Amino acid sequence: MGKKKYIFFYDNGMWSGYWEDFSDYMTQGVTLEELQTNLKDIYQDLTGGTIPCVRHVGEMEVA
Protein backbone atom coordinates (compact mmCIF):
# COMPACT_ATOMS: atom_id res chain seq x y z
CA MET A 1 0.00 0.00 0.00
CA GLY A 2 2.82 2.44 0.68
CA LYS A 3 2.18 5.67 2.55
CA LYS A 4 -1.10 7.55 2.20
CA LYS A 5 -2.16 10.75 3.94
CA TYR A 6 -5.16 10.88 6.23
CA ILE A 7 -6.88 13.66 8.16
CA PHE A 8 -7.91 13.04 11.75
CA PHE A 9 -9.27 14.85 14.80
CA TYR A 10 -10.49 14.18 18.34
CA ASP A 11 -14.02 15.23 19.31
CA ASN A 12 -16.46 14.12 22.02
CA GLY A 13 -14.29 11.22 23.17
CA MET A 14 -13.76 9.74 19.68
CA TRP A 15 -11.04 9.92 17.05
CA SER A 16 -12.47 10.56 13.58
CA GLY A 17 -10.64 10.50 10.28
CA TYR A 18 -10.66 9.96 6.56
CA TRP A 19 -8.19 9.36 3.74
CA GLU A 20 -7.13 12.52 1.93
CA ASP A 21 -7.97 10.85 -1.40
CA PHE A 22 -11.39 9.68 -0.17
CA SER A 23 -12.75 12.57 1.90
CA ASP A 24 -16.37 11.40 1.57
CA TYR A 25 -15.71 8.27 3.65
CA MET A 26 -15.08 8.92 7.36
CA THR A 27 -14.48 6.38 10.11
CA GLN A 28 -13.97 6.54 13.89
CA GLY A 29 -12.15 4.90 16.77
CA VAL A 30 -12.06 5.15 20.55
CA THR A 31 -8.26 5.30 20.37
CA LEU A 32 -5.95 6.64 17.71
CA GLU A 33 -4.74 3.08 17.07
CA GLU A 34 -8.32 1.87 16.55
CA LEU A 35 -8.93 4.74 14.12
CA GLN A 36 -5.82 3.76 12.15
CA THR A 37 -7.00 0.14 12.00
CA ASN A 38 -10.44 1.27 10.81
CA LEU A 39 -8.84 3.54 8.22
CA LYS A 40 -6.86 0.59 6.83
CA ASP A 41 -10.05 -1.48 6.67
CA ILE A 42 -12.05 1.19 4.84
CA TYR A 43 -9.13 1.78 2.44
CA GLN A 44 -9.29 -1.89 1.46
CA ASP A 45 -13.05 -1.57 0.91
CA LEU A 46 -12.67 1.64 -1.12
CA THR A 47 -9.94 0.30 -3.39
CA GLY A 48 -11.17 -3.29 -3.54
CA GLY A 49 -14.57 -2.62 -5.07
CA THR A 50 -16.61 -3.42 -1.96
CA ILE A 51 -18.10 0.08 -1.84
CA PRO A 52 -19.91 1.07 -5.06
CA CYS A 53 -19.61 4.46 -6.78
CA VAL A 54 -16.48 5.59 -4.93
CA ARG A 55 -15.54 9.20 -5.67
CA HIS A 56 -11.89 9.82 -6.50
CA VAL A 57 -9.67 12.90 -6.47
CA GLY A 58 -7.73 13.60 -9.64
CA GLU A 59 -5.21 16.17 -10.69
CA MET A 60 -4.24 17.34 -14.14
CA GLU A 61 -2.51 20.23 -15.76
CA VAL A 62 -4.54 22.64 -17.83
CA ALA A 63 -3.34 25.24 -20.31
PDB file of N, CA and C in Angstrom:
ATOM      1  N   MET A   1       0.825  -1.188   0.000  1.00  0.00           N
ATOM      2  CA  MET A   1       0.000   0.000   0.000  1.00  0.00           C
ATOM      3  C   MET A   1       0.868   1.251   0.000  1.00  0.00           C
ATOM      4  N   GLY A   2       2.004   1.235   0.616  1.00  0.00           N
ATOM      5  CA  GLY A   2       2.818   2.435   0.684  1.00  0.00           C
ATOM      6  C   GLY A   2       2.232   3.417   1.681  1.00  0.00           C
ATOM      7  N   LYS A   3       2.687   4.648   1.638  1.00  0.00           N
ATOM      8  CA  LYS A   3       2.182   5.668   2.550  1.00  0.00           C
ATOM      9  C   LYS A   3       1.080   6.478   1.883  1.00  0.00           C
ATOM     10  N   LYS A   4       0.030   6.725   2.625  1.00  0.00           N
ATOM     11  CA  LYS A   4      -1.097   7.547   2.200  1.00  0.00           C
ATOM     12  C   LYS A   4      -1.399   8.541   3.312  1.00  0.00           C
ATOM     13  N   LYS A   5      -1.836   9.731   2.942  1.00  0.00           N
ATOM     14  CA  LYS A   5      -2.159  10.754   3.936  1.00  0.00           C
ATOM     15  C   LYS A   5      -3.611  10.628   4.384  1.00  0.00           C
ATOM     16  N   TYR A   6      -3.814  10.848   5.698  1.00  0.00           N
ATOM     17  CA  TYR A   6      -5.162  10.882   6.233  1.00  0.00           C
ATOM     18  C   TYR A   6      -5.312  12.086   7.157  1.00  0.00           C
ATOM     19  N   ILE A   7      -6.538  12.533   7.304  1.00  0.00           N
ATOM     20  CA  ILE A   7      -6.876  13.662   8.156  1.00  0.00           C
ATOM     21  C   ILE A   7      -7.608  13.084   9.361  1.00  0.00           C
ATOM     22  N   PHE A   8      -7.260  13.565  10.555  1.00  0.00           N
ATOM     23  CA  PHE A   8      -7.911  13.041  11.745  1.00  0.00           C
ATOM     24  C   PHE A   8      -8.068  14.129  12.792  1.00  0.00           C
ATOM     25  N   PHE A   9      -9.025  13.913  13.713  1.00  0.00           N
ATOM     26  CA  PHE A   9      -9.268  14.847  14.802  1.00  0.00           C
ATOM     27  C   PHE A   9      -9.955  14.127  15.949  1.00  0.00           C
ATOM     28  N   TYR A  10      -9.887  14.735  17.121  1.00  0.00           N
ATOM     29  CA  TYR A  10     -10.486  14.180  18.335  1.00  0.00           C
ATOM     30  C   TYR A  10     -11.650  15.066  18.738  1.00  0.00           C
ATOM     31  N   ASP A  11     -12.832  14.468  18.947  1.00  0.00           N
ATOM     32  CA  ASP A  11     -14.017  15.234  19.311  1.00  0.00           C
ATOM     33  C   ASP A  11     -14.974  14.343  20.081  1.00  0.00           C
ATOM     34  N   ASN A  12     -15.466  14.839  21.198  1.00  0.00           N
ATOM     35  CA  ASN A  12     -16.460  14.116  22.016  1.00  0.00           C
ATOM     36  C   ASN A  12     -16.030  12.696  22.365  1.00  0.00           C
ATOM     37  N   GLY A  13     -14.768  12.522  22.715  1.00  0.00           N
ATOM     38  CA  GLY A  13     -14.285  11.219  23.166  1.00  0.00           C
ATOM     39  C   GLY A  13     -13.987  10.215  22.066  1.00  0.00           C
ATOM     40  N   MET A  14     -14.019  10.647  20.809  1.00  0.00           N
ATOM     41  CA  MET A  14     -13.764   9.741  19.685  1.00  0.00           C
ATOM     42  C   MET A  14     -12.749  10.363  18.732  1.00  0.00           C
ATOM     43  N   TRP A  15     -11.927   9.514  18.145  1.00  0.00           N
ATOM     44  CA  TRP A  15     -11.042   9.922  17.054  1.00  0.00           C
ATOM     45  C   TRP A  15     -11.791   9.686  15.753  1.00  0.00           C
ATOM     46  N   SER A  16     -11.828  10.673  14.887  1.00  0.00           N
ATOM     47  CA  SER A  16     -12.467  10.558  13.582  1.00  0.00           C
ATOM     48  C   SER A  16     -11.431  10.864  12.511  1.00  0.00           C
ATOM     49  N   GLY A  17     -11.589  10.240  11.343  1.00  0.00           N
ATOM     50  CA  GLY A  17     -10.639  10.505  10.281  1.00  0.00           C
ATOM     51  C   GLY A  17     -11.102   9.978   8.944  1.00  0.00           C
ATOM     52  N   TYR A  18     -10.374  10.407   7.916  1.00  0.00           N
ATOM     53  CA  TYR A  18     -10.659   9.958   6.560  1.00  0.00           C
ATOM     54  C   TYR A  18      -9.389  10.068   5.734  1.00  0.00           C
ATOM     55  N   TRP A  19      -9.332   9.307   4.653  1.00  0.00           N
ATOM     56  CA  TRP A  19      -8.193   9.359   3.735  1.00  0.00           C
ATOM     57  C   TRP A  19      -8.277  10.638   2.921  1.00  0.00           C
ATOM     58  N   GLU A  20      -7.168  11.289   2.716  1.00  0.00           N
ATOM     59  CA  GLU A  20      -7.126  12.519   1.935  1.00  0.00           C
ATOM     60  C   GLU A  20      -7.721  12.301   0.538  1.00  0.00           C
ATOM     61  N   ASP A  21      -7.463  11.163  -0.060  1.00  0.00           N
ATOM     62  CA  ASP A  21      -7.969  10.849  -1.398  1.00  0.00           C
ATOM     63  C   ASP A  21      -9.442  10.446  -1.418  1.00  0.00           C
ATOM     64  N   PHE A  22     -10.005  10.140  -0.258  1.00  0.00           N
ATOM     65  CA  PHE A  22     -11.395   9.678  -0.165  1.00  0.00           C
ATOM     66  C   PHE A  22     -12.110  10.435   0.956  1.00  0.00           C
ATOM     67  N   SER A  23     -12.230  11.736   0.816  1.00  0.00           N
ATOM     68  CA  SER A  23     -12.753  12.569   1.903  1.00  0.00           C
ATOM     69  C   SER A  23     -14.236  12.347   2.205  1.00  0.00           C
ATOM     70  N   ASP A  24     -14.950  11.670   1.326  1.00  0.00           N
ATOM     71  CA  ASP A  24     -16.373  11.402   1.566  1.00  0.00           C
ATOM     72  C   ASP A  24     -16.606  10.236   2.529  1.00  0.00           C
ATOM     73  N   TYR A  25     -15.555   9.508   2.894  1.00  0.00           N
ATOM     74  CA  TYR A  25     -15.710   8.270   3.653  1.00  0.00           C
ATOM     75  C   TYR A  25     -14.949   8.364   4.975  1.00  0.00           C
ATOM     76  N   MET A  26     -15.676   8.716   6.044  1.00  0.00           N
ATOM     77  CA  MET A  26     -15.082   8.915   7.356  1.00  0.00           C
ATOM     78  C   MET A  26     -15.285   7.674   8.223  1.00  0.00           C
ATOM     79  N   THR A  27     -14.347   7.458   9.148  1.00  0.00           N
ATOM     80  CA  THR A  27     -14.478   6.383  10.112  1.00  0.00           C
ATOM     81  C   THR A  27     -14.039   6.905  11.475  1.00  0.00           C
ATOM     82  N   GLN A  28     -14.263   6.104  12.528  1.00  0.00           N
ATOM     83  CA  GLN A  28     -13.966   6.539  13.887  1.00  0.00           C
ATOM     84  C   GLN A  28     -13.267   5.438  14.675  1.00  0.00           C
ATOM     85  N   GLY A  29     -12.731   5.841  15.826  1.00  0.00           N
ATOM     86  CA  GLY A  29     -12.148   4.899  16.768  1.00  0.00           C
ATOM     87  C   GLY A  29     -12.092   5.518  18.147  1.00  0.00           C
ATOM     88  N   VAL A  30     -12.158   4.672  19.175  1.00  0.00           N
ATOM     89  CA  VAL A  30     -12.060   5.152  20.552  1.00  0.00           C
ATOM     90  C   VAL A  30     -10.635   5.613  20.839  1.00  0.00           C
ATOM     91  N   THR A  31      -9.663   4.921  20.245  1.00  0.00           N
ATOM     92  CA  THR A  31      -8.258   5.297  20.373  1.00  0.00           C
ATOM     93  C   THR A  31      -7.713   5.644  18.991  1.00  0.00           C
ATOM     94  N   LEU A  32      -6.586   6.309  18.978  1.00  0.00           N
ATOM     95  CA  LEU A  32      -5.954   6.635  17.706  1.00  0.00           C
ATOM     96  C   LEU A  32      -5.560   5.361  16.963  1.00  0.00           C
ATOM     97  N   GLU A  33      -5.115   4.356  17.695  1.00  0.00           N
ATOM     98  CA  GLU A  33      -4.741   3.077  17.074  1.00  0.00           C
ATOM     99  C   GLU A  33      -5.950   2.399  16.443  1.00  0.00           C
ATOM    100  N   GLU A  34      -7.100   2.462  17.120  1.00  0.00           N
ATOM    101  CA  GLU A  34      -8.320   1.873  16.550  1.00  0.00           C
ATOM    102  C   GLU A  34      -8.733   2.629  15.294  1.00  0.00           C
ATOM    103  N   LEU A  35      -8.625   3.955  15.314  1.00  0.00           N
ATOM    104  CA  LEU A  35      -8.929   4.742  14.124  1.00  0.00           C
ATOM    105  C   LEU A  35      -8.036   4.316  12.971  1.00  0.00           C
ATOM    106  N   GLN A  36      -6.743   4.152  13.210  1.00  0.00           N
ATOM    107  CA  GLN A  36      -5.821   3.756  12.150  1.00  0.00           C
ATOM    108  C   GLN A  36      -6.170   2.378  11.597  1.00  0.00           C
ATOM    109  N   THR A  37      -6.566   1.466  12.448  1.00  0.00           N
ATOM    110  CA  THR A  37      -7.003   0.143  11.997  1.00  0.00           C
ATOM    111  C   THR A  37      -8.252   0.267  11.124  1.00  0.00           C
ATOM    112  N   ASN A  38      -9.206   1.082  11.573  1.00  0.00           N
ATOM    113  CA  ASN A  38     -10.441   1.271  10.808  1.00  0.00           C
ATOM    114  C   ASN A  38     -10.173   1.967   9.480  1.00  0.00           C
ATOM    115  N   LEU A  39      -9.216   2.890   9.469  1.00  0.00           N
ATOM    116  CA  LEU A  39      -8.844   3.538   8.216  1.00  0.00           C
ATOM    117  C   LEU A  39      -8.255   2.529   7.230  1.00  0.00           C
ATOM    118  N   LYS A  40      -7.430   1.625   7.709  1.00  0.00           N
ATOM    119  CA  LYS A  40      -6.863   0.587   6.833  1.00  0.00           C
ATOM    120  C   LYS A  40      -7.976  -0.290   6.264  1.00  0.00           C
ATOM    121  N   ASP A  41      -8.932  -0.648   7.119  1.00  0.00           N
ATOM    122  CA  ASP A  41     -10.050  -1.480   6.666  1.00  0.00           C
ATOM    123  C   ASP A  41     -10.874  -0.780   5.589  1.00  0.00           C
ATOM    124  N   ILE A  42     -11.220   0.484   5.829  1.00  0.00           N
ATOM    125  CA  ILE A  42     -12.046   1.190   4.841  1.00  0.00           C
ATOM    126  C   ILE A  42     -11.264   1.449   3.562  1.00  0.00           C
ATOM    127  N   TYR A  43      -9.946   1.611   3.657  1.00  0.00           N
ATOM    128  CA  TYR A  43      -9.134   1.782   2.443  1.00  0.00           C
ATOM    129  C   TYR A  43      -9.221   0.525   1.573  1.00  0.00           C
ATOM    130  N   GLN A  44      -9.162  -0.638   2.198  1.00  0.00           N
ATOM    131  CA  GLN A  44      -9.286  -1.890   1.462  1.00  0.00           C
ATOM    132  C   GLN A  44     -10.652  -1.974   0.780  1.00  0.00           C
ATOM    133  N   ASP A  45     -11.699  -1.558   1.491  1.00  0.00           N
ATOM    134  CA  ASP A  45     -13.046  -1.569   0.911  1.00  0.00           C
ATOM    135  C   ASP A  45     -13.162  -0.584  -0.251  1.00  0.00           C
ATOM    136  N   LEU A  46     -12.584   0.604  -0.082  1.00  0.00           N
ATOM    137  CA  LEU A  46     -12.666   1.636  -1.115  1.00  0.00           C
ATOM    138  C   LEU A  46     -11.901   1.255  -2.378  1.00  0.00           C
ATOM    139  N   THR A  47     -10.762   0.635  -2.220  1.00  0.00           N
ATOM    140  CA  THR A  47      -9.937   0.301  -3.386  1.00  0.00           C
ATOM    141  C   THR A  47     -10.198  -1.106  -3.908  1.00  0.00           C
ATOM    142  N   GLY A  48     -10.913  -1.916  -3.142  1.00  0.00           N
ATOM    143  CA  GLY A  48     -11.165  -3.290  -3.544  1.00  0.00           C
ATOM    144  C   GLY A  48     -12.502  -3.522  -4.212  1.00  0.00           C
ATOM    145  N   GLY A  49     -13.292  -2.468  -4.385  1.00  0.00           N
ATOM    146  CA  GLY A  49     -14.566  -2.621  -5.073  1.00  0.00           C
ATOM    147  C   GLY A  49     -15.730  -2.996  -4.181  1.00  0.00           C
ATOM    148  N   THR A  50     -15.526  -3.062  -2.876  1.00  0.00           N
ATOM    149  CA  THR A  50     -16.610  -3.419  -1.959  1.00  0.00           C
ATOM    150  C   THR A  50     -17.658  -2.310  -1.876  1.00  0.00           C
ATOM    151  N   ILE A  51     -17.199  -1.070  -1.918  1.00  0.00           N
ATOM    152  CA  ILE A  51     -18.099   0.079  -1.844  1.00  0.00           C
ATOM    153  C   ILE A  51     -18.352   0.576  -3.273  1.00  0.00           C
ATOM    154  N   PRO A  52     -19.618   0.621  -3.694  1.00  0.00           N
ATOM    155  CA  PRO A  52     -19.913   1.067  -5.065  1.00  0.00           C
ATOM    156  C   PRO A  52     -19.824   2.584  -5.209  1.00  0.00           C
ATOM    157  N   CYS A  53     -19.586   3.037  -6.411  1.00  0.00           N
ATOM    158  CA  CYS A  53     -19.612   4.458  -6.777  1.00  0.00           C
ATOM    159  C   CYS A  53     -18.678   5.316  -5.931  1.00  0.00           C
ATOM    160  N   VAL A  54     -17.463   4.851  -5.722  1.00  0.00           N
ATOM    161  CA  VAL A  54     -16.477   5.590  -4.930  1.00  0.00           C
ATOM    162  C   VAL A  54     -16.019   6.823  -5.705  1.00  0.00           C
ATOM    163  N   ARG A  55     -16.021   7.956  -5.055  1.00  0.00           N
ATOM    164  CA  ARG A  55     -15.536   9.200  -5.667  1.00  0.00           C
ATOM    165  C   ARG A  55     -14.031   9.277  -5.491  1.00  0.00           C
ATOM    166  N   HIS A  56     -13.343   9.716  -6.514  1.00  0.00           N
ATOM    167  CA  HIS A  56     -11.885   9.819  -6.496  1.00  0.00           C
ATOM    168  C   HIS A  56     -11.466  11.266  -6.696  1.00  0.00           C
ATOM    169  N   VAL A  57     -10.269  11.585  -6.238  1.00  0.00           N
ATOM    170  CA  VAL A  57      -9.670  12.898  -6.469  1.00  0.00           C
ATOM    171  C   VAL A  57      -8.647  12.756  -7.569  1.00  0.00           C
ATOM    172  N   GLY A  58      -8.695  13.627  -8.549  1.00  0.00           N
ATOM    173  CA  GLY A  58      -7.726  13.599  -9.640  1.00  0.00           C
ATOM    174  C   GLY A  58      -7.039  14.943  -9.746  1.00  0.00           C
ATOM    175  N   GLU A  59      -5.946  14.936 -10.460  1.00  0.00           N
ATOM    176  CA  GLU A  59      -5.207  16.172 -10.686  1.00  0.00           C
ATOM    177  C   GLU A  59      -4.658  16.146 -12.100  1.00  0.00           C
ATOM    178  N   MET A  60      -4.785  17.266 -12.794  1.00  0.00           N
ATOM    179  CA  MET A  60      -4.244  17.344 -14.138  1.00  0.00           C
ATOM    180  C   MET A  60      -3.837  18.766 -14.437  1.00  0.00           C
ATOM    181  N   GLU A  61      -2.965  18.910 -15.363  1.00  0.00           N
ATOM    182  CA  GLU A  61      -2.510  20.228 -15.760  1.00  0.00           C
ATOM    183  C   GLU A  61      -3.376  20.750 -16.883  1.00  0.00           C
ATOM    184  N   VAL A  62      -3.735  22.023 -16.791  1.00  0.00           N
ATOM    185  CA  VAL A  62      -4.537  22.644 -17.827  1.00  0.00           C
ATOM    186  C   VAL A  62      -3.767  23.837 -18.404  1.00  0.00           C
ATOM    187  N   ALA A  63      -4.059  24.146 -19.633  1.00  0.00           N
ATOM    188  CA  ALA A  63      -3.342  25.237 -20.313  1.00  0.00           C
ATOM    189  C   ALA A  63      -3.722  26.584 -19.770  1.00  0.00           C
TER     190      ALA A  63
END
